[in-house]
PDB file of C-alpha atoms in Angstrom:
ATOM      1  CA  SER A   1     -27.455  13.440  15.924  1.00  0.00           C
ATOM      2  CA  GLN A   2     -25.400  11.791  13.190  1.00  0.00           C
ATOM      3  CA  LYS A   3     -25.546   8.035  13.302  1.00  0.00           C
ATOM      4  CA  ILE A   4     -23.620   5.392  11.385  1.00  0.00           C
ATOM      5  CA  GLU A   5     -24.645   1.756  11.394  1.00  0.00           C
ATOM      6  CA  GLN A   6     -22.625  -1.237  10.333  1.00  0.00           C
ATOM      7  CA  ASN A   7     -23.652  -4.815  10.944  1.00  0.00           C
ATOM      8  CA  SER A   8     -22.100  -5.750  14.268  1.00  0.00           C
ATOM      9  CA  GLU A   9     -22.431  -9.454  13.575  1.00  0.00           C
ATOM     10  CA  ALA A  10     -19.465 -11.101  11.900  1.00  0.00           C
ATOM     11  CA  LEU A  11     -19.856 -12.041   8.262  1.00  0.00           C
ATOM     12  CA  ASN A  12     -18.576 -15.523   7.435  1.00  0.00           C
ATOM     13  CA  ILE A  13     -18.160 -16.464   3.783  1.00  0.00           C
ATOM     14  CA  GLN A  14     -16.357 -19.105   1.770  1.00  0.00           C
ATOM     15  CA  GLU A  15     -13.208 -18.396  -0.173  1.00  0.00           C
ATOM     16  CA  GLY A  16     -13.950 -17.280  -3.721  1.00  0.00           C
ATOM     17  CA  LYS A  17     -17.344 -15.783  -2.909  1.00  0.00           C
ATOM     18  CA  THR A  18     -18.209 -12.090  -2.914  1.00  0.00           C
ATOM     19  CA  ALA A  19     -18.455 -10.385   0.461  1.00  0.00           C
ATOM     20  CA  THR A  20     -20.848  -7.453   0.777  1.00  0.00           C
ATOM     21  CA  LEU A  21     -20.703  -5.149   3.780  1.00  0.00           C
ATOM     22  CA  THR A  22     -23.268  -2.446   4.524  1.00  0.00           C
ATOM     23  CA  CYS A  23     -22.932   1.043   5.972  1.00  0.00           C
ATOM     24  CA  ASN A  24     -26.048   3.087   6.701  1.00  0.00           C
ATOM     25  CA  TYR A  25     -26.049   6.653   7.964  1.00  0.00           C
ATOM     26  CA  THR A  26     -28.794   8.934   9.246  1.00  0.00           C
ATOM     27  CA  ASN A  27     -29.381  12.587  10.053  1.00  0.00           C
ATOM     28  CA  TYR A  28     -26.826  14.068   7.684  1.00  0.00           C
ATOM     29  CA  SER A  29     -25.560  14.065   4.128  1.00  0.00           C
ATOM     30  CA  PRO A  30     -21.825  13.411   3.858  1.00  0.00           C
ATOM     31  CA  ALA A  31     -19.903  14.791   0.907  1.00  0.00           C
ATOM     32  CA  TYR A  32     -17.754  11.661   0.788  1.00  0.00           C
ATOM     33  CA  LEU A  33     -17.253   8.371   2.525  1.00  0.00           C
ATOM     34  CA  GLN A  34     -14.126   6.332   3.177  1.00  0.00           C
ATOM     35  CA  TRP A  35     -13.623   2.637   3.886  1.00  0.00           C
ATOM     36  CA  TYR A  36     -10.830   1.281   6.072  1.00  0.00           C
ATOM     37  CA  ARG A  37      -9.530  -2.140   6.996  1.00  0.00           C
ATOM     38  CA  GLN A  38      -8.380  -2.934  10.533  1.00  0.00           C
ATOM     39  CA  ASP A  39      -6.460  -6.037  11.578  1.00  0.00           C
ATOM     40  CA  PRO A  40      -6.236  -7.124  15.239  1.00  0.00           C
ATOM     41  CA  GLY A  41      -3.763  -5.025  17.177  1.00  0.00           C
ATOM     42  CA  ARG A  42      -3.182  -2.632  14.276  1.00  0.00           C
ATOM     43  CA  GLY A  43      -4.428   0.774  13.229  1.00  0.00           C
ATOM     44  CA  PRO A  44      -6.977   1.193  10.420  1.00  0.00           C
ATOM     45  CA  VAL A  45      -5.655   1.242   6.861  1.00  0.00           C
ATOM     46  CA  PHE A  46      -7.351   3.303   4.148  1.00  0.00           C
ATOM     47  CA  LEU A  47      -8.885   1.357   1.252  1.00  0.00           C
ATOM     48  CA  LEU A  48     -11.214   3.518  -0.842  1.00  0.00           C
ATOM     49  CA  LEU A  49     -12.908   6.914  -0.947  1.00  0.00           C
ATOM     50  CA  ILE A  50     -16.136   7.676  -2.791  1.00  0.00           C
ATOM     51  CA  ARG A  51     -17.678  11.112  -3.280  1.00  0.00           C
ATOM     52  CA  GLU A  52     -21.376  11.988  -3.192  1.00  0.00           C
ATOM     53  CA  ASN A  53     -21.469  12.542  -6.951  1.00  0.00           C
ATOM     54  CA  GLU A  54     -19.953   9.092  -7.629  1.00  0.00           C
ATOM     55  CA  LYS A  55     -22.186   6.050  -7.732  1.00  0.00           C
ATOM     56  CA  GLU A  56     -19.417   3.466  -7.746  1.00  0.00           C
ATOM     57  CA  LYS A  57     -15.658   3.210  -7.239  1.00  0.00           C
ATOM     58  CA  ARG A  58     -13.440   0.201  -7.928  1.00  0.00           C
ATOM     59  CA  LYS A  59      -9.926  -0.825  -6.950  1.00  0.00           C
ATOM     60  CA  GLU A  60      -8.739  -4.287  -7.934  1.00  0.00           C
ATOM     61  CA  ARG A  61     -11.127  -6.735  -6.180  1.00  0.00           C
ATOM     62  CA  LEU A  62     -12.812  -3.987  -4.170  1.00  0.00           C
ATOM     63  CA  LYS A  63     -15.936  -2.055  -5.127  1.00  0.00           C
ATOM     64  CA  VAL A  64     -17.778   0.641  -3.203  1.00  0.00           C
ATOM     65  CA  THR A  65     -21.178   2.119  -3.985  1.00  0.00           C
ATOM     66  CA  PHE A  66     -22.728   5.248  -2.525  1.00  0.00           C
ATOM     67  CA  ASP A  67     -26.499   5.778  -2.618  1.00  0.00           C
ATOM     68  CA  THR A  68     -27.307   9.211  -1.226  1.00  0.00           C
ATOM     69  CA  THR A  69     -31.045   8.573  -1.541  1.00  0.00           C
ATOM     70  CA  LEU A  70     -30.939   5.415   0.577  1.00  0.00           C
ATOM     71  CA  LYS A  71     -28.168   6.927   2.755  1.00  0.00           C
ATOM     72  CA  GLN A  72     -26.173   3.774   2.295  1.00  0.00           C
ATOM     73  CA  SER A  73     -22.769   2.591   1.103  1.00  0.00           C
ATOM     74  CA  LEU A  74     -22.017  -0.989   0.115  1.00  0.00           C
ATOM     75  CA  PHE A  75     -18.493  -2.436   0.145  1.00  0.00           C
ATOM     76  CA  HIS A  76     -17.843  -5.511  -1.985  1.00  0.00           C
ATOM     77  CA  ILE A  77     -14.844  -7.830  -2.071  1.00  0.00           C
ATOM     78  CA  THR A  78     -14.947 -10.190  -5.023  1.00  0.00           C
ATOM     79  CA  ALA A  79     -13.111 -13.533  -5.157  1.00  0.00           C
ATOM     80  CA  SER A  80     -12.527 -13.272  -1.425  1.00  0.00           C
ATOM     81  CA  GLN A  81      -9.462 -14.849   0.175  1.00  0.00           C
ATOM     82  CA  PRO A  82      -8.636 -15.819   3.762  1.00  0.00           C
ATOM     83  CA  ALA A  83      -6.206 -12.853   3.786  1.00  0.00           C
ATOM     84  CA  ASP A  84      -9.232 -10.559   3.422  1.00  0.00           C
ATOM     85  CA  SER A  85     -10.345 -11.552   6.932  1.00  0.00           C
ATOM     86  CA  ALA A  86     -10.373  -8.353   9.005  1.00  0.00           C
ATOM     87  CA  THR A  87     -12.710  -5.712  10.381  1.00  0.00           C
ATOM     88  CA  TYR A  88     -13.920  -3.159   7.841  1.00  0.00           C
ATOM     89  CA  LEU A  89     -14.856   0.352   8.936  1.00  0.00           C
ATOM     90  CA  CYS A  90     -16.890   2.911   7.047  1.00  0.00           C
ATOM     91  CA  ALA A  91     -16.280   6.579   7.719  1.00  0.00           C
ATOM     92  CA  PRO A  92     -18.437   9.329   6.248  1.00  0.00           C
ATOM     93  CA  ASP A  93     -17.082  12.838   6.546  1.00  0.00           C
ATOM     94  CA  THR A  94     -18.409  14.848   9.452  1.00  0.00           C
ATOM     95  CA  GLY A  95     -18.880  18.017   7.424  1.00  0.00           C
ATOM     96  CA  GLY A  96     -15.953  20.082   8.689  1.00  0.00           C
ATOM     97  CA  GLY A  97     -12.403  19.964   7.450  1.00  0.00           C
ATOM     98  CA  ASN A  98     -11.279  16.396   6.993  1.00  0.00           C
ATOM     99  CA  LYS A  99     -12.952  14.996  10.081  1.00  0.00           C
ATOM    100  CA  LEU A 100     -14.528  11.580   9.817  1.00  0.00           C
ATOM    101  CA  THR A 101     -17.098   9.729  11.876  1.00  0.00           C
ATOM    102  CA  PHE A 102     -16.315   6.022  12.045  1.00  0.00           C
ATOM    103  CA  GLY A 103     -18.772   3.169  12.205  1.00  0.00           C
ATOM    104  CA  THR A 104     -18.156   0.342  14.665  1.00  0.00           C
ATOM    105  CA  GLY A 105     -17.049  -1.944  11.848  1.00  0.00           C
ATOM    106  CA  THR A 106     -18.030  -5.349  10.533  1.00  0.00           C
ATOM    107  CA  GLN A 107     -15.759  -8.341  11.027  1.00  0.00           C
ATOM    108  CA  LEU A 108     -15.294 -10.438   7.903  1.00  0.00           C
ATOM    109  CA  LYS A 109     -14.079 -14.034   8.096  1.00  0.00           C
ATOM    110  CA  VAL A 110     -13.212 -15.809   4.869  1.00  0.00           C
ATOM    111  CA  GLU A 111     -13.049 -19.569   5.288  1.00  0.00           C
ATOM    112  CA  LEU A 112     -11.297 -22.118   3.101  1.00  0.00           C
TER     113      LEU A 112
ATOM    114  CA  ASN B   1       8.860   4.322   5.725  1.00  0.00           C
ATOM    115  CA  ALA B   2       7.789   4.847   9.352  1.00  0.00           C
ATOM    116  CA  GLY B   3       4.504   6.694   8.615  1.00  0.00           C
ATOM    117  CA  VAL B   4       2.811   7.435  11.958  1.00  0.00           C
ATOM    118  CA  THR B   5       4.699   6.357  15.079  1.00  0.00           C
ATOM    119  CA  GLN B   6       3.070   6.184  18.493  1.00  0.00           C
ATOM    120  CA  THR B   7       4.788   5.708  21.834  1.00  0.00           C
ATOM    121  CA  PRO B   8       4.415   3.930  24.134  1.00  0.00           C
ATOM    122  CA  LYS B   9       2.640   0.848  22.749  1.00  0.00           C
ATOM    123  CA  PHE B  10       1.355  -0.241  26.164  1.00  0.00           C
ATOM    124  CA  GLN B  11       0.938   1.543  29.473  1.00  0.00           C
ATOM    125  CA  VAL B  12      -0.672   0.824  32.825  1.00  0.00           C
ATOM    126  CA  LEU B  13      -1.500   3.747  35.093  1.00  0.00           C
ATOM    127  CA  LYS B  14      -3.082   4.201  38.464  1.00  0.00           C
ATOM    128  CA  THR B  15      -6.091   6.474  38.863  1.00  0.00           C
ATOM    129  CA  GLY B  16      -4.961  10.074  39.225  1.00  0.00           C
ATOM    130  CA  GLN B  17      -1.614   9.639  37.498  1.00  0.00           C
ATOM    131  CA  SER B  18      -0.743  11.717  34.469  1.00  0.00           C
ATOM    132  CA  MET B  19       0.950  10.785  31.241  1.00  0.00           C
ATOM    133  CA  THR B  20       1.559  11.974  27.693  1.00  0.00           C
ATOM    134  CA  LEU B  21       1.033   9.864  24.604  1.00  0.00           C
ATOM    135  CA  GLN B  22       3.411  10.767  21.808  1.00  0.00           C
ATOM    136  CA  CYS B  23       2.722  10.758  18.082  1.00  0.00           C
ATOM    137  CA  ALA B  24       4.984  11.675  15.173  1.00  0.00           C
ATOM    138  CA  GLN B  25       4.482  11.479  11.403  1.00  0.00           C
ATOM    139  CA  ASP B  26       7.073  11.700   8.665  1.00  0.00           C
ATOM    140  CA  MET B  27       4.756  12.312   5.691  1.00  0.00           C
ATOM    141  CA  ASN B  28       4.744  16.134   5.916  1.00  0.00           C
ATOM    142  CA  HIS B  29       0.999  16.072   6.637  1.00  0.00           C
ATOM    143  CA  ASN B  30      -0.760  19.186   7.852  1.00  0.00           C
ATOM    144  CA  SER B  31      -3.602  17.569   9.784  1.00  0.00           C
ATOM    145  CA  MET B  32      -3.297  15.258  12.762  1.00  0.00           C
ATOM    146  CA  TYR B  33      -5.890  13.496  14.946  1.00  0.00           C
ATOM    147  CA  TRP B  34      -6.282  11.622  18.199  1.00  0.00           C
ATOM    148  CA  TYR B  35      -8.952   8.914  18.522  1.00  0.00           C
ATOM    149  CA  ARG B  36      -9.923   6.414  21.160  1.00  0.00           C
ATOM    150  CA  GLN B  37     -11.367   3.017  20.290  1.00  0.00           C
ATOM    151  CA  ASP B  38     -13.550   1.106  22.724  1.00  0.00           C
ATOM    152  CA  PRO B  39     -15.428  -2.162  22.160  1.00  0.00           C
ATOM    153  CA  GLY B  40     -18.792  -1.520  20.528  1.00  0.00           C
ATOM    154  CA  MET B  41     -18.134   2.242  20.243  1.00  0.00           C
ATOM    155  CA  GLY B  42     -15.942   2.546  17.202  1.00  0.00           C
ATOM    156  CA  LEU B  43     -13.281   5.197  16.800  1.00  0.00           C
ATOM    157  CA  ARG B  44     -14.178   8.482  18.470  1.00  0.00           C
ATOM    158  CA  LEU B  45     -12.330  11.717  17.800  1.00  0.00           C
ATOM    159  CA  ILE B  46     -10.780  13.308  20.892  1.00  0.00           C
ATOM    160  CA  TYR B  47      -8.902  16.268  19.381  1.00  0.00           C
ATOM    161  CA  TYR B  48      -7.570  17.231  16.008  1.00  0.00           C
ATOM    162  CA  SER B  49      -5.148  19.736  14.577  1.00  0.00           C
ATOM    163  CA  ALA B  50      -5.848  21.086  11.104  1.00  0.00           C
ATOM    164  CA  SER B  51      -2.401  22.626  10.858  1.00  0.00           C
ATOM    165  CA  GLU B  52       0.629  23.474  12.951  1.00  0.00           C
ATOM    166  CA  GLY B  53      -0.343  25.846  15.732  1.00  0.00           C
ATOM    167  CA  THR B  54      -4.068  25.002  15.796  1.00  0.00           C
ATOM    168  CA  THR B  55      -6.047  22.455  17.777  1.00  0.00           C
ATOM    169  CA  ASP B  56      -9.772  21.823  18.134  1.00  0.00           C
ATOM    170  CA  LYS B  57     -11.992  19.597  20.226  1.00  0.00           C
ATOM    171  CA  GLY B  58     -13.544  16.504  18.780  1.00  0.00           C
ATOM    172  CA  GLU B  59     -16.412  14.369  20.028  1.00  0.00           C
ATOM    173  CA  VAL B  60     -14.928  13.315  23.411  1.00  0.00           C
ATOM    174  CA  PRO B  61     -12.338  15.907  24.592  1.00  0.00           C
ATOM    175  CA  ASN B  62     -13.090  15.936  28.336  1.00  0.00           C
ATOM    176  CA  GLY B  63     -10.147  14.801  30.455  1.00  0.00           C
ATOM    177  CA  TYR B  64      -7.588  15.328  27.700  1.00  0.00           C
ATOM    178  CA  ASN B  65      -5.281  18.045  26.440  1.00  0.00           C
ATOM    179  CA  VAL B  66      -3.201  18.166  23.280  1.00  0.00           C
ATOM    180  CA  SER B  67      -0.142  19.957  21.966  1.00  0.00           C
ATOM    181  CA  ARG B  68       0.840  20.352  18.336  1.00  0.00           C
ATOM    182  CA  LEU B  69       4.532  20.742  19.018  1.00  0.00           C
ATOM    183  CA  ASN B  70       5.491  21.197  15.363  1.00  0.00           C
ATOM    184  CA  LYS B  71       4.310  19.900  12.017  1.00  0.00           C
ATOM    185  CA  ARG B  72       5.520  16.360  12.805  1.00  0.00           C
ATOM    186  CA  GLU B  73       4.396  15.875  16.392  1.00  0.00           C
ATOM    187  CA  PHE B  74       1.010  15.857  18.131  1.00  0.00           C
ATOM    188  CA  SER B  75       0.841  14.733  21.763  1.00  0.00           C
ATOM    189  CA  LEU B  76      -2.122  13.763  23.940  1.00  0.00           C
ATOM    190  CA  ARG B  77      -2.009  14.332  27.689  1.00  0.00           C
ATOM    191  CA  LEU B  78      -4.090  12.817  30.461  1.00  0.00           C
ATOM    192  CA  GLU B  79      -3.694  15.102  33.460  1.00  0.00           C
ATOM    193  CA  SER B  80      -5.471  12.896  35.992  1.00  0.00           C
ATOM    194  CA  ALA B  81      -6.218   9.475  34.592  1.00  0.00           C
ATOM    195  CA  ALA B  82      -9.567   7.804  35.311  1.00  0.00           C
ATOM    196  CA  PRO B  83     -10.631   4.176  34.737  1.00  0.00           C
ATOM    197  CA  SER B  84     -13.081   5.417  32.074  1.00  0.00           C
ATOM    198  CA  GLN B  85     -10.064   6.434  30.011  1.00  0.00           C
ATOM    199  CA  THR B  86      -8.945   2.828  29.647  1.00  0.00           C
ATOM    200  CA  SER B  87      -8.902   2.396  25.886  1.00  0.00           C
ATOM    201  CA  VAL B  88      -6.800   2.017  22.780  1.00  0.00           C
ATOM    202  CA  TYR B  89      -5.619   5.388  21.521  1.00  0.00           C
ATOM    203  CA  PHE B  90      -4.850   5.988  17.868  1.00  0.00           C
ATOM    204  CA  CYS B  91      -3.082   8.899  16.259  1.00  0.00           C
ATOM    205  CA  ALA B  92      -3.637   9.675  12.584  1.00  0.00           C
ATOM    206  CA  SER B  93      -2.501  12.214  10.028  1.00  0.00           C
ATOM    207  CA  SER B  94      -3.720  13.403   6.653  1.00  0.00           C
ATOM    208  CA  ALA B  95      -2.624  15.776   3.956  1.00  0.00           C
ATOM    209  CA  SER B  96      -5.794  17.865   4.170  1.00  0.00           C
ATOM    210  CA  GLN B  97      -5.695  21.601   4.487  1.00  0.00           C
ATOM    211  CA  GLY B  98      -7.976  24.183   2.949  1.00  0.00           C
ATOM    212  CA  ALA B  99      -9.168  22.989  -0.437  1.00  0.00           C
ATOM    213  CA  GLN B 100      -7.313  19.681  -0.168  1.00  0.00           C
ATOM    214  CA  LEU B 101     -10.129  17.833   1.496  1.00  0.00           C
ATOM    215  CA  ASN B 102     -11.169  14.213   1.189  1.00  0.00           C
ATOM    216  CA  GLN B 103      -7.695  12.887   1.886  1.00  0.00           C
ATOM    217  CA  PRO B 104      -7.242   9.509   3.559  1.00  0.00           C
ATOM    218  CA  GLN B 105      -6.067   9.317   7.127  1.00  0.00           C
ATOM    219  CA  HIS B 106      -2.941   7.342   8.019  1.00  0.00           C
ATOM    220  CA  PHE B 107      -2.990   5.677  11.415  1.00  0.00           C
ATOM    221  CA  GLY B 108      -0.384   4.528  13.873  1.00  0.00           C
ATOM    222  CA  ASP B 109      -0.718   1.136  15.560  1.00  0.00           C
ATOM    223  CA  GLY B 110      -2.082   2.540  18.789  1.00  0.00           C
ATOM    224  CA  THR B 111      -1.294   2.830  22.472  1.00  0.00           C
ATOM    225  CA  ARG B 112      -3.075   0.371  24.731  1.00  0.00           C
ATOM    226  CA  LEU B 113      -3.744   2.188  27.993  1.00  0.00           C
ATOM    227  CA  SER B 114      -5.113   0.587  31.155  1.00  0.00           C
ATOM    228  CA  ILE B 115      -6.032   2.663  34.179  1.00  0.00           C
ATOM    229  CA  LEU B 116      -6.493   0.843  37.448  1.00  0.00           C
TER     230      LEU B 116
END
Protein backbone atom coordinates (compact mmCIF):
# COMPACT_ATOMS: atom_id res chain seq x y z
CA SER A 1 0.00 0.00 0.00
CA GLN A 2 1.03 3.63 -0.46
CA LYS A 3 3.10 4.94 2.40
CA ILE A 4 4.31 8.44 3.21
CA GLU A 5 6.93 9.09 5.85
CA GLN A 6 7.81 12.35 7.51
CA ASN A 7 10.08 12.67 10.50
CA SER A 8 7.80 12.50 13.52
CA GLU A 9 10.38 14.07 15.78
CA ALA A 10 10.25 17.84 16.09
CA LEU A 11 12.97 19.79 14.34
CA ASN A 12 14.47 22.57 16.46
CA ILE A 13 16.67 25.14 14.76
CA GLN A 14 18.02 28.60 15.50
CA GLU A 15 16.64 31.71 13.89
CA GLY A 16 18.43 32.54 10.65
CA LYS A 17 19.38 28.95 9.85
CA THR A 18 17.94 26.84 7.05
CA ALA A 19 15.37 24.24 8.01
CA THR A 20 15.16 21.10 5.88
CA LEU A 21 12.21 18.75 6.18
CA THR A 22 12.01 15.35 4.49
CA CYS A 23 9.13 13.48 2.89
CA ASN A 24 9.64 9.93 1.65
CA TYR A 25 7.04 7.86 -0.16
CA THR A 26 6.89 4.21 -1.19
CA ASN A 27 4.87 1.91 -3.40
CA TYR A 28 3.69 4.49 -5.91
CA SER A 29 4.78 7.29 -8.19
CA PRO A 30 2.86 10.53 -7.64
CA ALA A 31 2.46 12.97 -10.50
CA TYR A 32 2.82 15.90 -8.11
CA LEU A 33 3.34 16.68 -4.47
CA GLN A 34 2.07 19.52 -2.31
CA TRP A 35 3.36 20.99 0.94
CA TYR A 36 1.11 22.52 3.59
CA ARG A 37 1.62 24.38 6.83
CA GLN A 38 -0.60 23.74 9.86
CA ASP A 39 -0.72 25.88 12.99
CA PRO A 40 -2.25 24.59 16.25
CA GLY A 41 -6.03 24.64 16.14
CA ARG A 42 -6.14 25.63 12.47
CA GLY A 43 -6.61 23.88 9.16
CA PRO A 44 -3.67 23.23 6.81
CA VAL A 45 -2.64 26.06 4.49
CA PHE A 46 -1.20 25.36 1.04
CA LEU A 47 2.40 26.46 0.45
CA LEU A 48 3.87 24.92 -2.70
CA LEU A 49 3.19 22.35 -5.41
CA ILE A 50 5.86 20.55 -7.42
CA ARG A 51 5.26 18.27 -10.40
CA GLU A 52 7.13 15.07 -11.24
CA ASN A 53 8.92 16.73 -14.16
CA GLU A 54 10.16 19.59 -11.95
CA LYS A 55 13.31 19.15 -9.91
CA GLU A 56 12.92 22.28 -7.81
CA LYS A 57 10.35 24.97 -7.03
CA ARG A 58 10.91 28.20 -5.11
CA LYS A 59 8.67 30.77 -3.46
CA GLU A 60 10.30 33.55 -1.46
CA ARG A 61 12.22 31.79 1.37
CA LEU A 62 10.75 28.39 0.55
CA LYS A 63 12.24 25.75 -1.73
CA VAL A 64 10.94 22.29 -2.58
CA THR A 65 12.76 19.53 -4.42
CA PHE A 66 11.29 16.36 -5.88
CA ASP A 67 13.49 13.34 -6.59
CA THR A 68 11.41 10.65 -8.27
CA THR A 69 14.35 8.23 -8.25
CA LEU A 70 14.85 8.46 -4.49
CA LYS A 71 11.06 8.84 -3.98
CA GLN A 72 11.72 11.84 -1.81
CA SER A 73 10.80 15.51 -1.49
CA LEU A 74 12.78 18.00 0.56
CA PHE A 75 11.27 21.23 1.89
CA HIS A 76 13.65 24.04 2.80
CA ILE A 77 13.01 27.28 4.67
CA THR A 78 15.94 29.66 4.45
CA ALA A 79 16.63 32.44 6.97
CA SER A 80 14.11 30.85 9.30
CA GLN A 81 12.11 32.98 11.74
CA PRO A 82 10.17 32.13 14.90
CA ALA A 83 6.99 32.80 12.88
CA ASP A 84 7.90 29.78 10.73
CA SER A 85 7.27 27.51 13.73
CA ALA A 86 4.44 25.15 12.73
CA THR A 87 3.79 21.63 11.53
CA TYR A 88 4.56 21.01 7.86
CA LEU A 89 2.68 18.35 5.92
CA CYS A 90 3.63 16.77 2.62
CA ALA A 91 0.89 15.44 0.38
CA PRO A 92 1.59 13.47 -2.78
CA ASP A 93 -1.34 12.96 -5.10
CA THR A 94 -3.13 9.66 -4.75
CA GLY A 95 -3.45 9.10 -8.49
CA GLY A 96 -7.14 9.85 -8.98
CA GLY A 97 -8.71 13.24 -9.48
CA ASN A 98 -7.26 15.74 -7.06
CA LYS A 99 -7.08 13.42 -4.08
CA LEU A 100 -4.08 13.71 -1.82
CA THR A 101 -2.52 11.42 0.76
CA PHE A 102 -1.11 13.39 3.68
CA GLY A 103 1.93 12.57 5.74
CA THR A 104 1.74 12.88 9.52
CA GLY A 105 3.77 16.08 9.42
CA THR A 106 6.95 17.36 11.00
CA GLN A 107 6.83 20.01 13.71
CA LEU A 108 9.35 22.81 13.22
CA LYS A 109 10.40 25.05 16.10
CA VAL A 110 12.53 28.08 15.33
CA GLU A 111 14.23 29.47 18.41
CA LEU A 112 15.65 32.94 18.97
CA ASN B 1 -13.09 36.45 2.42
CA ALA B 2 -14.63 33.56 4.37
CA GLY B 3 -13.10 30.71 2.29
CA VAL B 4 -14.21 27.41 3.85
CA THR B 5 -16.53 27.65 6.86
CA GLN B 6 -17.21 24.72 9.15
CA THR B 7 -19.87 24.48 11.84
CA PRO B 8 -19.90 23.71 14.67
CA LYS B 9 -16.34 24.30 15.92
CA PHE B 10 -16.76 21.99 18.91
CA GLN B 11 -19.23 19.25 19.76
CA VAL B 12 -19.60 16.58 22.42
CA LEU B 13 -21.87 13.63 21.71
CA LYS B 14 -22.90 10.50 23.51
CA THR B 15 -22.40 7.11 21.88
CA GLY B 16 -25.27 6.36 19.52
CA GLN B 17 -26.27 9.97 18.92
CA SER B 18 -26.33 11.38 15.42
CA MET B 19 -25.18 14.70 14.08
CA THR B 20 -24.31 16.53 10.87
CA LEU B 21 -21.17 18.56 10.35
CA GLN B 22 -21.69 21.45 7.97
CA CYS B 23 -19.24 22.86 5.45
CA ALA B 24 -19.63 25.72 2.99
CA GLN B 25 -17.17 27.37 0.59
CA ASP B 26 -17.50 30.66 -1.23
CA MET B 27 -14.73 30.20 -3.82
CA ASN B 28 -16.91 28.56 -6.51
CA HIS B 29 -14.84 25.37 -6.23
CA ASN B 30 -16.04 22.18 -7.86
CA SER B 31 -14.36 19.66 -5.56
CA MET B 32 -14.91 19.26 -1.84
CA TYR B 33 -13.46 16.86 0.75
CA TRP B 34 -13.94 15.62 4.29
CA TYR B 35 -10.92 14.50 6.33
CA ARG B 36 -10.36 13.38 9.88
CA GLN B 37 -7.13 14.08 11.73
CA ASP B 38 -5.99 11.91 14.62
CA PRO B 39 -2.71 12.07 16.55
CA GLY B 40 0.00 10.11 14.76
CA MET B 41 -2.30 9.27 11.82
CA GLY B 42 -2.25 12.38 9.72
CA LEU B 43 -5.19 13.57 7.66
CA ARG B 44 -7.28 10.72 6.27
CA LEU B 45 -9.86 11.20 3.54
CA ILE B 46 -13.39 10.15 4.52
CA TYR B 47 -15.39 11.19 1.44
CA TYR B 48 -14.96 13.56 -1.43
CA SER B 49 -17.11 15.15 -4.08
CA ALA B 50 -15.52 15.88 -7.44
CA SER B 51 -18.45 18.02 -8.52
CA GLU B 52 -21.99 18.90 -7.55
CA GLY B 53 -24.14 15.79 -7.53
CA THR B 54 -21.31 13.26 -7.11
CA THR B 55 -19.72 11.74 -4.03
CA ASP B 56 -17.16 8.98 -3.57
CA LYS B 57 -15.65 7.09 -0.67
CA GLY B 58 -12.19 7.88 0.56
CA GLU B 59 -9.86 5.90 2.78
CA VAL B 60 -12.07 5.69 5.92
CA PRO B 61 -15.78 6.02 4.95
CA ASN B 62 -17.32 3.51 7.37
CA GLY B 63 -19.75 5.09 9.82
CA TYR B 64 -20.21 8.25 7.77
CA ASN B 65 -22.49 9.58 5.07
CA VAL B 66 -22.20 12.75 3.01
CA SER B 67 -24.45 15.05 1.01
CA ARG B 68 -23.34 17.51 -1.63
CA LEU B 69 -26.31 19.81 -1.22
CA ASN B 70 -25.21 22.25 -3.93
CA LYS B 71 -21.94 23.59 -5.27
CA ARG B 72 -21.24 25.50 -2.04
CA GLU B 73 -22.18 22.99 0.64
CA PHE B 74 -20.91 19.52 1.58
CA SER B 75 -22.15 17.96 4.82
CA LEU B 76 -20.88 14.97 6.80
CA ARG B 77 -23.28 12.89 8.88
CA LEU B 78 -22.60 10.47 11.71
CA GLU B 79 -25.71 8.32 12.03
CA SER B 80 -24.73 6.53 15.24
CA ALA B 81 -21.64 8.04 16.80
CA ALA B 82 -18.96 5.79 18.30
CA PRO B 83 -16.00 6.71 20.54
CA SER B 84 -13.65 5.73 17.68
CA GLN B 85 -15.04 8.69 15.75
CA THR B 86 -13.62 11.15 18.26
CA SER B 87 -11.40 13.30 16.08
CA VAL B 88 -10.88 16.65 14.44
CA TYR B 89 -12.79 16.87 11.17
CA PHE B 90 -11.65 19.10 8.35
CA CYS B 91 -13.50 20.13 5.23
CA ALA B 92 -11.58 21.30 2.17
CA SER B 93 -12.31 22.48 -1.34
CA SER B 94 -10.35 22.83 -4.55
CA ALA B 95 -10.89 24.12 -8.04
CA SER B 96 -10.09 20.78 -9.66
CA GLN B 97 -12.34 19.22 -12.22
CA GLY B 98 -11.43 17.26 -15.32
CA ALA B 99 -8.19 18.58 -16.76
CA GLN B 100 -7.75 21.15 -14.00
CA LEU B 101 -5.82 18.88 -11.71
CA ASN B 102 -3.03 19.68 -9.29
CA GLN B 103 -4.94 22.48 -7.61
CA PRO B 104 -4.31 23.30 -3.96
CA GLN B 105 -6.88 22.42 -1.36
CA HIS B 106 -8.32 25.11 0.91
CA PHE B 107 -9.21 23.98 4.41
CA GLY B 108 -11.60 25.14 7.07
CA ASP B 109 -10.46 25.35 10.69
CA GLY B 110 -12.07 22.09 11.71
CA THR B 111 -14.72 20.67 14.00
CA ARG B 112 -13.45 19.12 17.21
CA LEU B 113 -15.75 16.21 17.99
CA SER B 114 -15.70 14.17 21.19
CA ILE B 115 -17.86 11.09 21.60
CA LEU B 116 -18.33 9.76 25.10
